[in-house]
Short mmCIF file of C-alpha atoms in Angstrom, two decimals:
data_model
loop_
_atom_site.label_atom_id
_atom_site.label_comp_id
_atom_site.label_asym_id
_atom_site.label_seq_id
_atom_site.Cartn_x
_atom_site.Cartn_y
_atom_site.Cartn_z
CA UNK A 1 78.85 45.25 -58.93
CA UNK A 2 79.29 41.72 -60.48
CA UNK A 3 80.00 39.66 -57.24
CA UNK A 4 83.58 37.94 -56.66
CA UNK A 5 85.41 36.39 -58.95
CA UNK A 6 86.66 32.95 -56.72
CA UNK A 7 89.76 33.33 -59.01
CA UNK A 8 90.50 35.92 -56.94
CA UNK A 9 93.99 34.94 -55.49
CA UNK A 10 92.56 35.69 -51.42
CA UNK A 11 89.15 33.59 -51.90
CA UNK A 12 90.11 29.64 -51.78
CA UNK A 13 92.56 30.65 -48.49
CA UNK A 14 90.09 32.62 -46.91
CA UNK A 15 86.81 30.10 -47.58
CA UNK A 16 89.53 26.77 -46.96
CA UNK A 17 90.48 29.21 -43.69
CA UNK A 18 86.20 28.81 -42.79
CA UNK A 19 86.01 25.15 -44.23
CA UNK A 20 88.41 24.20 -41.78
CA UNK A 21 86.87 26.46 -38.98
CA UNK A 22 83.61 24.86 -39.85
CA UNK A 23 84.71 21.46 -39.80
CA UNK A 24 86.87 21.20 -36.98
CA UNK A 25 83.65 22.93 -34.34
CA UNK A 26 81.26 20.27 -36.20
CA UNK A 27 84.02 17.67 -34.73
CA UNK A 28 85.28 19.23 -31.60
CA UNK A 29 81.33 19.62 -30.71
CA UNK A 30 79.92 17.38 -27.42
CA UNK A 31 83.30 14.96 -27.52
CA UNK A 32 83.07 14.76 -24.17
CA UNK A 33 78.92 12.29 -24.80
CA UNK A 34 78.44 9.90 -22.24
CA UNK A 35 81.41 10.46 -19.78
CA UNK A 36 82.50 10.27 -17.23
CA UNK A 37 81.07 6.63 -18.04
CA UNK A 38 83.65 4.96 -20.42
CA UNK A 39 82.10 3.04 -22.43
CA UNK A 40 80.19 4.81 -24.55
CA UNK A 41 81.38 4.42 -26.89
CA UNK A 42 83.12 0.09 -28.87
CA UNK A 43 86.72 -0.46 -28.81
CA UNK A 44 87.35 3.10 -27.18
CA UNK A 45 88.48 1.06 -24.97
CA UNK A 46 91.38 -1.60 -26.33
CA UNK A 47 93.07 1.41 -27.57
CA UNK A 48 93.73 3.55 -24.05
CA UNK A 49 94.19 0.66 -21.95
CA UNK A 50 96.83 -0.13 -24.40
CA UNK A 51 97.86 3.36 -24.29
CA UNK A 52 97.71 3.93 -20.51
CA UNK A 53 99.95 0.46 -20.63
CA UNK A 54 102.71 1.97 -22.66
CA UNK A 55 103.88 3.68 -19.43
CA UNK A 56 104.57 1.34 -16.75
CA UNK A 57 104.67 -2.20 -18.68
CA UNK A 58 106.60 -0.97 -21.33
CA UNK A 59 106.54 -0.61 -25.24
CA UNK A 60 105.11 -3.66 -26.07
CA UNK A 61 101.47 -4.12 -26.93
CA UNK A 62 99.59 -6.76 -24.45
CA UNK A 63 97.30 -7.89 -28.24
CA UNK A 64 96.82 -6.79 -31.84
CA UNK A 65 93.54 -6.74 -32.01
CA UNK A 66 95.21 -2.19 -34.54
CA UNK A 67 98.75 -2.28 -34.94
CA UNK A 68 100.04 -0.38 -31.98
CA UNK A 69 100.85 3.36 -34.45
CA UNK A 70 97.82 4.45 -32.89
CA UNK A 71 98.83 3.26 -30.12
CA UNK A 72 101.88 5.14 -29.91
CA UNK A 73 100.78 8.45 -31.00
CA UNK A 74 97.74 8.26 -28.13
CA UNK A 75 100.44 7.67 -25.73
CA UNK A 76 102.67 10.51 -26.53
CA UNK A 77 99.21 12.42 -25.90
CA UNK A 78 98.78 11.53 -22.72
CA UNK A 79 101.98 11.88 -21.65
CA UNK A 80 101.97 15.49 -23.55
CA UNK A 81 98.78 15.62 -21.39
CA UNK A 82 100.42 14.56 -18.13
CA UNK A 83 103.28 17.24 -18.44
CA UNK A 84 100.66 20.37 -19.26
CA UNK A 85 98.79 19.19 -16.40
CA UNK A 86 102.06 18.83 -14.50
CA UNK A 87 99.12 16.79 -12.17
CA UNK A 88 99.94 17.06 -8.53
CA UNK A 89 103.84 16.11 -7.05
CA UNK A 90 105.16 12.90 -9.27
CA UNK A 91 103.75 10.55 -11.58
CA UNK A 92 100.00 10.87 -11.67
CA UNK A 93 97.29 8.86 -12.82
CA UNK A 94 94.31 10.40 -14.29
CA UNK A 95 90.78 9.57 -13.81
CA UNK A 96 89.61 7.45 -16.35
CA UNK A 97 87.46 9.97 -18.37
CA UNK A 98 90.21 12.25 -19.57
CA UNK A 99 92.39 9.56 -20.86
CA UNK A 100 88.74 9.23 -23.09
CA UNK A 101 88.39 12.70 -23.99
CA UNK A 102 92.15 13.46 -25.04
CA UNK A 103 91.66 10.15 -26.68
CA UNK A 104 88.24 11.59 -28.60
CA UNK A 105 89.94 15.06 -29.42
CA UNK A 106 93.23 13.43 -31.28
CA UNK A 107 90.79 11.91 -33.33
CA UNK A 108 88.92 14.64 -33.74
CA UNK A 109 92.14 16.95 -35.34
CA UNK A 110 92.86 13.74 -37.57
CA UNK A 111 89.54 14.23 -38.53
CA UNK A 112 89.76 18.08 -39.11
CA UNK A 113 93.74 18.01 -39.94
CA UNK A 114 92.16 16.15 -42.89
CA UNK A 115 89.53 18.87 -44.37
CA UNK A 116 92.60 21.38 -45.76
CA UNK A 117 95.23 18.14 -46.57
CA UNK A 118 91.86 16.52 -49.33
CA UNK A 119 91.84 20.52 -50.68
CA UNK A 120 95.61 20.94 -51.57
CA UNK A 121 95.90 17.76 -53.02
CA UNK A 122 93.33 17.89 -55.08
CA UNK A 123 93.15 21.68 -56.46
CA UNK A 124 96.81 20.36 -56.80
CA UNK A 125 95.00 18.07 -59.50
CA UNK A 126 92.24 18.88 -61.01
CA UNK A 127 92.39 23.29 -59.66
CA UNK A 128 91.67 25.26 -56.85
CA UNK A 129 86.89 24.60 -57.43
CA UNK A 130 86.81 21.12 -57.31
CA UNK A 131 89.34 21.10 -54.41
CA UNK A 132 87.53 23.62 -52.74
CA UNK A 133 84.32 21.37 -53.10
CA UNK A 134 85.58 17.93 -51.79
CA UNK A 135 86.60 20.14 -49.16
CA UNK A 136 83.41 21.26 -48.51
CA UNK A 137 81.65 18.00 -49.21
CA UNK A 138 84.26 15.69 -46.41
CA UNK A 139 83.48 18.98 -43.86
CA UNK A 140 80.12 17.82 -44.11
CA UNK A 141 80.06 14.18 -45.36
CA UNK A 142 78.32 13.64 -41.89
CA UNK A 143 79.78 9.67 -40.85
CA UNK A 144 83.01 11.36 -41.41
CA UNK A 145 81.28 13.73 -39.08
CA UNK A 146 80.17 11.69 -36.63
CA UNK A 147 83.07 9.04 -36.00
CA UNK A 148 85.70 11.97 -35.72
CA UNK A 149 84.47 12.17 -31.72
CA UNK A 150 85.21 8.66 -31.85
CA UNK A 151 88.22 7.64 -30.33
CA UNK A 152 88.88 5.03 -32.66
CA UNK A 153 91.60 4.40 -35.58
CA UNK A 154 89.38 4.94 -38.33
CA UNK A 155 89.40 8.40 -38.70
CA UNK A 156 93.28 8.26 -38.52
CA UNK A 157 93.39 5.90 -41.64
CA UNK A 158 91.57 7.64 -43.58
CA UNK A 159 94.27 10.81 -42.86
CA UNK A 160 96.85 8.15 -43.78
CA UNK A 161 94.58 7.46 -46.48
CA UNK A 162 94.26 10.30 -48.31
CA UNK A 163 97.72 11.99 -47.61
CA UNK A 164 99.26 7.78 -49.19
CA UNK A 165 96.47 9.91 -52.01
CA UNK A 166 98.65 12.69 -52.74
CA UNK A 167 101.12 11.69 -52.73
CA UNK A 168 99.88 8.58 -55.18
CA UNK A 169 99.42 12.45 -57.55
CA UNK A 170 102.63 13.58 -57.28
CA UNK A 171 104.58 9.92 -58.51
CA UNK A 172 101.15 10.66 -61.15
CA UNK A 173 103.33 14.39 -61.76
CA UNK A 174 106.35 13.17 -61.02
CA UNK A 175 107.22 9.19 -60.61
CA UNK A 176 111.22 10.37 -58.86
CA UNK A 177 112.45 8.30 -55.40
CA UNK A 178 111.69 11.33 -53.11
CA UNK A 179 107.98 10.11 -54.19
CA UNK A 180 107.62 7.32 -53.86
CA UNK A 181 109.04 7.44 -50.42
CA UNK A 182 106.54 9.79 -49.09
CA UNK A 183 103.79 6.99 -50.17
CA UNK A 184 106.22 4.19 -49.08
CA UNK A 185 105.25 6.41 -45.97
CA UNK A 186 101.53 7.66 -46.18
CA UNK A 187 100.79 3.23 -47.04
CA UNK A 188 102.41 2.33 -43.92
CA UNK A 189 101.46 4.44 -41.45
CA UNK A 190 97.83 3.58 -42.65
CA UNK A 191 98.94 -0.74 -42.25
CA UNK A 192 100.88 0.42 -39.17
CA UNK A 193 96.97 2.10 -37.59
CA UNK A 194 94.50 -0.50 -39.17
CA UNK A 195 94.79 -3.79 -41.08
CA UNK A 196 92.84 -2.80 -43.71
CA UNK A 197 95.36 0.32 -44.55
CA UNK A 198 97.28 -2.07 -46.80
CA UNK A 199 95.14 -1.55 -49.26
CA UNK A 200 95.84 2.56 -49.25
CA UNK A 201 98.57 0.06 -51.70
CA UNK A 202 96.14 0.61 -53.91
CA UNK A 203 96.26 4.73 -55.64
CA UNK A 204 99.79 3.54 -56.05
CA UNK A 205 99.61 1.20 -57.35
CA UNK A 206 97.25 2.68 -59.93
CA UNK A 207 100.53 6.05 -60.49
CA UNK A 208 102.54 3.30 -60.59
CA UNK A 209 100.60 1.59 -63.51
CA UNK A 210 99.43 4.27 -65.25
CA UNK A 211 103.44 6.37 -64.86
CA UNK A 212 104.61 3.30 -66.46
CA UNK A 213 102.16 2.43 -69.09
CA UNK A 214 102.26 6.00 -70.61
CA UNK A 215 106.23 5.37 -70.83
CA UNK A 216 106.15 9.54 -69.37
CA UNK A 217 106.87 11.76 -67.64
CA UNK A 218 109.34 9.69 -67.13
CA UNK A 219 113.16 10.62 -64.88
CA UNK A 220 116.05 10.41 -67.63
CA UNK A 221 119.53 8.86 -66.62
CA UNK A 222 122.85 11.41 -67.83
CA UNK A 223 122.98 9.27 -70.50
CA UNK A 224 119.26 9.50 -71.65
CA UNK A 225 117.79 7.11 -71.23
CA UNK A 226 114.14 6.61 -69.31
CA UNK A 227 115.08 4.72 -66.23
CA UNK A 228 112.05 2.47 -65.25
CA UNK A 229 109.32 2.97 -62.79
CA UNK A 230 109.93 -0.44 -61.28
CA UNK A 231 113.17 1.56 -59.86
CA UNK A 232 111.37 3.50 -57.59
CA UNK A 233 107.98 0.80 -57.75
CA UNK A 234 110.41 -1.86 -56.63
CA UNK A 235 113.93 -0.69 -55.14
CA UNK A 236 111.61 3.14 -52.90
CA UNK A 237 108.32 2.22 -52.36
CA UNK A 238 107.68 -1.55 -50.87
CA UNK A 239 111.21 -1.13 -49.03
CA UNK A 240 109.63 2.65 -47.85
CA UNK A 241 106.42 0.75 -45.96
CA UNK A 242 108.27 -1.57 -45.26
CA UNK A 243 111.19 0.73 -42.58
CA UNK A 244 107.70 2.62 -41.80
CA UNK A 245 105.84 -0.01 -40.85
CA UNK A 246 108.57 -1.50 -38.55
CA UNK A 247 109.17 2.36 -36.90
CA UNK A 248 106.49 2.75 -36.80
CA UNK A 249 104.12 -0.75 -35.29
CA UNK A 250 108.14 -2.69 -34.91
CA UNK A 251 105.85 -5.68 -33.41
CA UNK A 252 104.46 -6.66 -35.28
CA UNK A 253 107.62 -7.96 -37.22
CA UNK A 254 109.02 -9.34 -33.81
CA UNK A 255 105.61 -11.30 -32.49
CA UNK A 256 104.46 -12.33 -35.96
CA UNK A 257 103.32 -15.91 -34.87
CA UNK A 258 101.19 -13.68 -31.42
CA UNK A 259 100.15 -11.13 -34.78
CA UNK A 260 98.68 -13.64 -36.34
CA UNK A 261 97.48 -15.61 -33.46
CA UNK A 262 95.60 -12.07 -32.32
CA UNK A 263 94.48 -10.85 -36.14
CA UNK A 264 93.16 -14.34 -36.79
CA UNK A 265 90.33 -15.15 -33.26
CA UNK A 266 89.55 -11.61 -34.71
CA UNK A 267 88.46 -11.98 -37.09
CA UNK A 268 86.46 -15.83 -35.82
CA UNK A 269 85.35 -13.38 -34.04
CA UNK A 270 83.66 -10.95 -36.25
CA UNK A 271 82.12 -13.51 -38.72
CA UNK A 272 80.53 -15.62 -35.77
CA UNK A 273 79.62 -12.47 -34.41
CA UNK A 274 77.96 -11.20 -38.14
CA UNK A 275 73.91 -10.48 -39.05
CA UNK A 276 73.15 -13.00 -41.75
CA UNK A 277 77.06 -14.00 -42.66
CA UNK A 278 76.93 -12.47 -46.49
CA UNK A 279 78.95 -9.72 -48.21
CA UNK A 280 78.42 -6.20 -46.66
CA UNK A 281 78.71 -4.75 -50.46
CA UNK A 282 74.99 -4.31 -51.16
CA UNK A 283 74.25 -3.01 -47.21
CA UNK A 284 77.21 -0.45 -47.58
CA UNK A 285 75.95 1.12 -50.94
CA UNK A 286 72.50 0.66 -50.67
CA UNK A 287 72.52 1.84 -46.18
CA UNK A 288 76.16 3.55 -45.23
CA UNK A 289 76.63 5.74 -47.61
CA UNK A 290 72.85 6.52 -48.79
CA UNK A 291 72.96 8.32 -44.38
CA UNK A 292 76.49 8.66 -44.11
CA UNK A 293 77.02 10.89 -46.93
CA UNK A 294 72.80 12.08 -47.11
CA UNK A 295 71.01 11.64 -50.25
CA UNK A 296 72.03 14.11 -52.13
CA UNK A 297 75.65 13.81 -51.99
CA UNK A 298 75.81 10.50 -52.64
CA UNK A 299 74.30 10.81 -55.76
CA UNK A 300 76.78 13.37 -56.67
CA UNK A 301 79.37 10.77 -55.43
CA UNK A 302 77.96 7.52 -57.83
CA UNK A 303 77.84 10.15 -60.65
CA UNK A 304 81.43 12.05 -60.67
CA UNK A 305 82.89 8.88 -60.18
CA UNK A 306 81.11 7.27 -63.51
CA UNK A 307 82.12 10.18 -64.99
CA UNK A 308 85.92 10.69 -63.31
CA UNK A 309 85.78 6.29 -64.81
CA UNK A 310 84.50 8.12 -68.40
CA UNK A 311 86.64 10.63 -68.89
CA UNK A 312 90.04 7.54 -68.41
CA UNK A 313 92.99 10.26 -67.54
CA UNK A 314 95.57 9.32 -66.08
CA UNK A 315 95.24 11.44 -62.40
CA UNK A 316 90.93 9.84 -62.97
CA UNK A 317 92.21 6.01 -61.97
CA UNK A 318 93.87 6.38 -60.35
CA UNK A 319 91.77 8.81 -58.21
CA UNK A 320 89.10 6.15 -58.14
CA UNK A 321 91.37 3.00 -57.38
CA UNK A 322 91.35 3.32 -53.98
CA UNK A 323 87.19 3.33 -53.72
CA UNK A 324 87.14 1.04 -56.30
CA UNK A 325 88.93 -1.75 -54.45
CA UNK A 326 87.96 -0.77 -51.35
CA UNK A 327 84.09 -1.34 -51.99
CA UNK A 328 85.73 -4.76 -53.53
CA UNK A 329 87.44 -6.20 -50.89
CA UNK A 330 85.25 -4.83 -47.80
CA UNK A 331 82.86 -5.07 -49.41
CA UNK A 332 82.82 -8.88 -49.58
CA UNK A 333 83.31 -8.82 -45.17
CA UNK A 334 80.30 -10.58 -43.64
CA UNK A 335 80.40 -8.12 -40.56
CA UNK A 336 77.97 -4.05 -41.68
CA UNK A 337 80.21 -2.27 -38.98
CA UNK A 338 78.92 1.78 -40.86
CA UNK A 339 82.59 2.91 -39.78
CA UNK A 340 84.46 0.92 -42.01
CA UNK A 341 83.10 2.57 -45.27
CA UNK A 342 85.04 5.69 -43.63
CA UNK A 343 88.57 5.91 -45.83
CA UNK A 344 85.62 5.49 -48.80
CA UNK A 345 84.15 8.78 -48.07
CA UNK A 346 86.81 10.90 -49.00
CA UNK A 347 87.43 9.78 -52.38
CA UNK A 348 83.23 9.89 -52.15
CA UNK A 349 84.00 13.89 -51.93
CA UNK A 350 86.18 14.37 -54.26
CA UNK A 351 84.63 12.59 -57.45
CA UNK A 352 81.44 14.91 -56.39
CA UNK A 353 83.92 18.10 -56.50
CA UNK A 354 85.20 17.45 -60.09
CA UNK A 355 82.11 17.09 -61.84
CA UNK A 356 80.52 19.80 -59.66
CA UNK A 357 83.54 22.15 -61.55
CA UNK A 358 83.16 20.95 -64.73
CA UNK A 359 79.44 21.16 -64.69
CA UNK A 360 80.42 25.04 -63.43
CA UNK A 361 82.46 25.30 -66.78
CA UNK A 362 80.07 25.28 -68.32
CA UNK A 363 77.72 27.37 -67.30
CA UNK A 364 79.35 29.92 -65.54
CA UNK A 365 78.95 32.07 -69.07
CA UNK A 366 75.37 33.16 -67.78
CA UNK A 367 74.81 36.72 -65.40
CA UNK A 368 77.02 35.57 -62.63
CA UNK A 369 74.30 36.84 -59.76
CA UNK A 370 72.59 33.89 -61.25
CA UNK A 371 75.43 31.41 -61.36
CA UNK A 372 77.06 31.78 -58.65
CA UNK A 373 72.77 32.36 -57.21
CA UNK A 374 72.18 28.77 -58.46
CA UNK A 375 75.77 27.64 -57.05
CA UNK A 376 74.81 28.28 -53.81
CA UNK A 377 71.31 26.44 -54.35
CA UNK A 378 72.51 23.95 -55.39
CA UNK A 379 74.88 23.23 -52.70
CA UNK A 380 72.96 24.27 -49.62
CA UNK A 381 69.89 21.58 -51.52
CA UNK A 382 73.30 18.41 -51.64
CA UNK A 383 74.57 19.50 -48.54
CA UNK A 384 71.13 19.81 -46.02
CA UNK A 385 70.58 15.87 -45.58
CA UNK A 386 73.48 15.91 -43.97
CA UNK A 387 74.44 19.05 -42.34
CA UNK A 388 70.99 18.36 -40.80
CA UNK A 389 72.33 14.73 -39.61
CA UNK A 390 75.78 16.55 -38.31
CA UNK A 391 73.05 18.94 -36.26
CA UNK A 392 71.16 15.66 -34.37
CA UNK A 393 73.89 13.94 -33.45
CA UNK A 394 76.43 17.08 -32.64
CA UNK A 395 73.22 17.41 -30.26
CA UNK A 396 72.19 13.85 -28.42
CA UNK A 397 76.23 14.23 -27.88
CA UNK A 398 76.54 17.50 -25.56
CA UNK A 399 72.74 15.31 -24.03
CA UNK A 400 74.04 13.30 -21.07
CA UNK A 401 73.70 9.62 -21.60
CA UNK A 402 71.88 7.50 -19.42
CA UNK A 403 74.00 5.83 -17.66
CA UNK A 404 75.16 8.53 -15.92
CA UNK A 405 72.06 9.80 -14.95
CA UNK A 406 71.70 6.34 -13.27
CA UNK A 407 74.98 6.45 -12.27
CA UNK A 408 74.22 9.89 -10.50
CA UNK A 409 70.84 9.04 -8.85
CA UNK A 410 72.80 5.74 -7.30
CA UNK A 411 75.51 8.03 -6.01
CA UNK A 412 72.76 9.93 -4.47
CA UNK A 413 69.85 7.55 -3.13
CA UNK A 414 71.81 4.43 -2.91
CA UNK A 415 73.23 3.21 0.12
CA UNK A 416 77.20 2.32 -0.78
CA UNK A 417 77.56 -0.89 0.73
CA UNK A 418 74.64 -1.85 -1.04
CA UNK A 419 74.66 -5.34 -2.82
CA UNK A 420 73.64 -3.87 -6.64
CA UNK A 421 72.67 -6.87 -9.79
CA UNK A 422 73.54 -5.43 -13.09
CA UNK A 423 72.37 -6.56 -16.27
CA UNK A 424 71.78 -5.16 -19.38
CA UNK A 425 69.75 -6.53 -22.95
CA UNK A 426 72.35 -6.74 -24.97
CA UNK A 427 75.52 -7.30 -23.02
CA UNK A 428 77.17 -5.93 -19.52
CA UNK A 429 75.67 -2.26 -18.44
CA UNK A 430 78.37 -0.35 -17.99
CA UNK A 431 77.83 2.32 -15.61
CA UNK A 432 80.58 4.76 -14.69
CA UNK A 433 83.76 4.68 -13.67
CA UNK A 434 82.64 6.68 -10.85
CA UNK A 435 81.21 3.86 -9.43
CA UNK A 436 84.32 1.47 -8.27
CA UNK A 437 82.97 2.54 -4.92
CA UNK A 438 80.10 0.75 -5.56
CA UNK A 439 79.64 -3.62 -4.82
CA UNK A 440 78.58 -3.39 -8.64
CA UNK A 441 77.36 -8.05 -9.64
CA UNK A 442 76.41 -8.44 -13.50
CA UNK A 443 74.70 -11.47 -14.22
CA UNK A 444 76.13 -12.65 -16.98
CA UNK A 445 78.02 -15.58 -19.39
CA UNK A 446 81.38 -13.71 -19.36
CA UNK A 447 83.39 -11.00 -19.72
CA UNK A 448 85.42 -9.81 -16.60
CA UNK A 449 83.24 -8.97 -14.76
CA UNK A 450 83.11 -10.29 -10.92
CA UNK A 451 79.62 -12.31 -12.28
CA UNK A 452 76.68 -14.24 -10.46
CA UNK A 453 75.68 -17.11 -12.42
CA UNK A 454 71.84 -17.78 -12.92
CA UNK A 455 71.37 -20.97 -10.44
CA UNK A 456 72.87 -18.76 -7.86
CA UNK A 457 70.52 -16.49 -7.74
CA UNK A 458 67.89 -17.59 -5.58
CA UNK A 459 70.98 -17.14 -3.05
CA UNK A 460 72.94 -14.26 -3.57
CA UNK A 461 71.25 -11.00 -0.89
CA UNK A 462 70.68 -8.53 -3.75
CA UNK A 463 68.98 -4.50 -2.32
CA UNK A 464 69.54 -3.89 -6.44
CA UNK A 465 69.06 -5.61 -9.41
CA UNK A 466 69.55 -2.84 -12.69
CA UNK A 467 68.20 -3.50 -15.79
CA UNK A 468 69.04 -2.41 -18.99
CA UNK A 469 67.06 -2.75 -22.49
CA UNK A 470 66.72 -1.08 -25.85
CA UNK A 471 63.99 -1.93 -27.87
CA UNK A 472 65.40 -0.73 -31.51
CA UNK A 473 68.22 -3.71 -31.13
CA UNK A 474 65.83 -6.61 -29.30
CA UNK A 475 66.77 -7.95 -32.77
CA UNK A 476 70.41 -9.11 -30.73
CA UNK A 477 69.39 -9.57 -27.30
CA UNK A 478 69.35 -11.71 -24.81
CA UNK A 479 65.62 -10.81 -22.76
CA UNK A 480 67.47 -12.63 -19.29
CA UNK A 481 64.83 -9.70 -18.04
CA UNK A 482 61.97 -11.66 -18.28
CA UNK A 483 63.63 -14.38 -17.75
CA UNK A 484 61.33 -16.95 -15.04
CA UNK A 485 64.32 -16.20 -11.51
CA UNK A 486 64.73 -13.35 -12.38
CA UNK A 487 61.23 -11.75 -12.47
CA UNK A 488 59.65 -14.28 -9.97
CA UNK A 489 62.87 -12.54 -7.49
CA UNK A 490 61.55 -8.46 -9.05
CA UNK A 491 57.47 -9.82 -8.60
CA UNK A 492 57.77 -10.82 -5.87
CA UNK A 493 60.95 -8.41 -3.32
CA UNK A 494 61.46 -5.57 -6.23
CA UNK A 495 60.13 -1.70 -5.33
CA UNK A 496 60.57 -0.10 -9.64
CA UNK A 497 62.69 3.15 -7.44
CA UNK A 498 64.06 5.21 -11.22
CA UNK A 499 62.79 3.92 -14.44
CA UNK A 500 64.72 6.29 -17.06
CA UNK A 501 63.41 5.48 -21.24
CA UNK A 502 65.65 8.13 -23.57
CA UNK A 503 63.70 6.81 -27.08
CA UNK A 504 59.16 6.26 -27.70
CA UNK A 505 58.80 2.44 -28.85
CA UNK A 506 56.93 2.12 -32.77
CA UNK A 507 56.93 0.02 -34.95
CA UNK A 508 55.38 1.99 -37.74
CA UNK A 509 57.03 1.85 -40.71
CA UNK A 510 59.31 4.08 -41.41
CA UNK A 511 58.70 5.53 -38.15
CA UNK A 512 61.34 4.50 -35.94
CA UNK A 513 64.55 5.70 -35.64
CA UNK A 514 67.75 4.30 -37.20
CA UNK A 515 70.54 2.54 -36.28
CA UNK A 516 73.35 1.11 -37.58
CA UNK A 517 72.20 -2.58 -35.63
CA UNK A 518 76.08 -4.56 -35.66
CA UNK A 519 77.96 -1.65 -33.24
CA UNK A 520 74.78 -1.52 -30.92
CA UNK A 521 75.32 2.92 -30.40
CA UNK A 522 73.32 4.23 -29.29
CA UNK A 523 72.27 8.30 -31.34
CA UNK A 524 70.69 6.41 -34.01
CA UNK A 525 72.68 7.86 -38.02
CA UNK A 526 69.02 9.87 -38.78
CA UNK A 527 67.78 12.47 -37.04
CA UNK A 528 64.15 11.21 -34.58
CA UNK A 529 62.12 13.09 -32.25
CA UNK A 530 61.58 9.68 -30.52
CA UNK A 531 64.76 9.59 -28.96
CA UNK A 532 65.88 12.03 -26.54
CA UNK A 533 69.28 11.68 -24.72
CA UNK A 534 71.28 8.91 -25.73
CA UNK A 535 71.89 6.02 -23.91
CA UNK A 536 69.97 2.41 -23.22
CA UNK A 537 66.45 2.14 -21.78
CA UNK A 538 67.52 1.50 -17.57
CA UNK A 539 65.42 0.33 -14.59
CA UNK A 540 66.04 0.45 -10.59
CA UNK A 541 64.37 -1.82 -8.86
CA UNK A 542 64.69 -2.43 -4.92
CA UNK A 543 64.77 -5.93 -2.89
CA UNK A 544 63.65 -6.22 0.08
CA UNK A 545 65.14 -9.26 1.66
#
């Protein structure tokens, strides 16, 4: 008996269903990580606070570090959440962790939806085999799966970038006004989700140039004369970008001065905080994609991109346009956040999928059982490293964060009238919101929290001191806990009552956990037995008066 042919009609829809289901499970598993602590992931609070302000303060954003489109979608999700939950008589706010959970679910939805979307786009260009392989690779791409858990703009940006890519492919097939309008809408939504989304115009520019260069298939007027492609680009695409940008984030235009000021401050802050200040392209090529895809899939993607470059087909050049432009532009930035490379991940998966599908055609005449067995073995080898990373991340995300464990201990053992000093070596230790009833102070040099200046420490009334430290971030830590004034207080009057180290520290080369040191997030990029659960190490001292 021969195995079922993948060319049979029901095969691809069934396979796509299971791939999408796997993508959803992977992206939603452990999505409540860190809760009820609400600062487990940087930047989530910026978006959620804006989404909540829209309930009472109108729809003008308070800050423009991010455009407003994702915030508006998030606010709509919050309103639906309130309506469905019918939270008490009249309007009341939920506990904060509920909004974080809703935000992360929105991001996971965008991440899951990108998987079947990529299939339909690629299948229409390169065939269903390439489409199913591309979606499979994206499903198990570690960086995309990991960041789909985070309530930030990066996954939504990736989704809209893929939509723009699909519209660009339609322009290559039929450069009509409707396809240019769709491309303009998608590019606008990418831009108003995150400013770097403006690079989503690159596949559209490439498609337009390729159609114009090949002079066909141009639409024709009633007299039979070819209409220049410029009509669609200048008079449809560009107005569509402007219209949908205004529609989805109007205050980018109405408050252009404030937008420019906030973006300038953000750029300066990123430049100052960058490690080394050099261009990040080498870091992304040697670190981000290595861990974000896994070495086998990364090699397949690189080979696929080279293959697409070499074929010189219109659709190939439009496919490589975005990752090329994105790497060149974002690779010049000094900041080295791995999440900045997320929009390029689907295109790497497309390149690997197309190359794999084309190579399969060369050997499909072999014995069917051998052919499909070989395919399965190779796919398993390519996907295994990334799948292993995903399993590790989801398993860690399902474990309780050390900050939550510390807050649980405090609620059980520390009287509410106690004065608690909080200090962390990587910055402020953000304890869960359910400690709001406690008298917490921070030893810090800035921020919105109640601050105890260092010089007043000797006169402060302190009952407990909380110190947080993570040795694997030591290169960016300010070791306040070793300062004489704090060490003396602990030495003379302190007694350790709680200690939690969620990691086993080692300096042995090649064995230390690998973190994204530019983005303080306490789950490593690669599996390790040295990390027991997420969060910093926490020690609590009781201070005798």
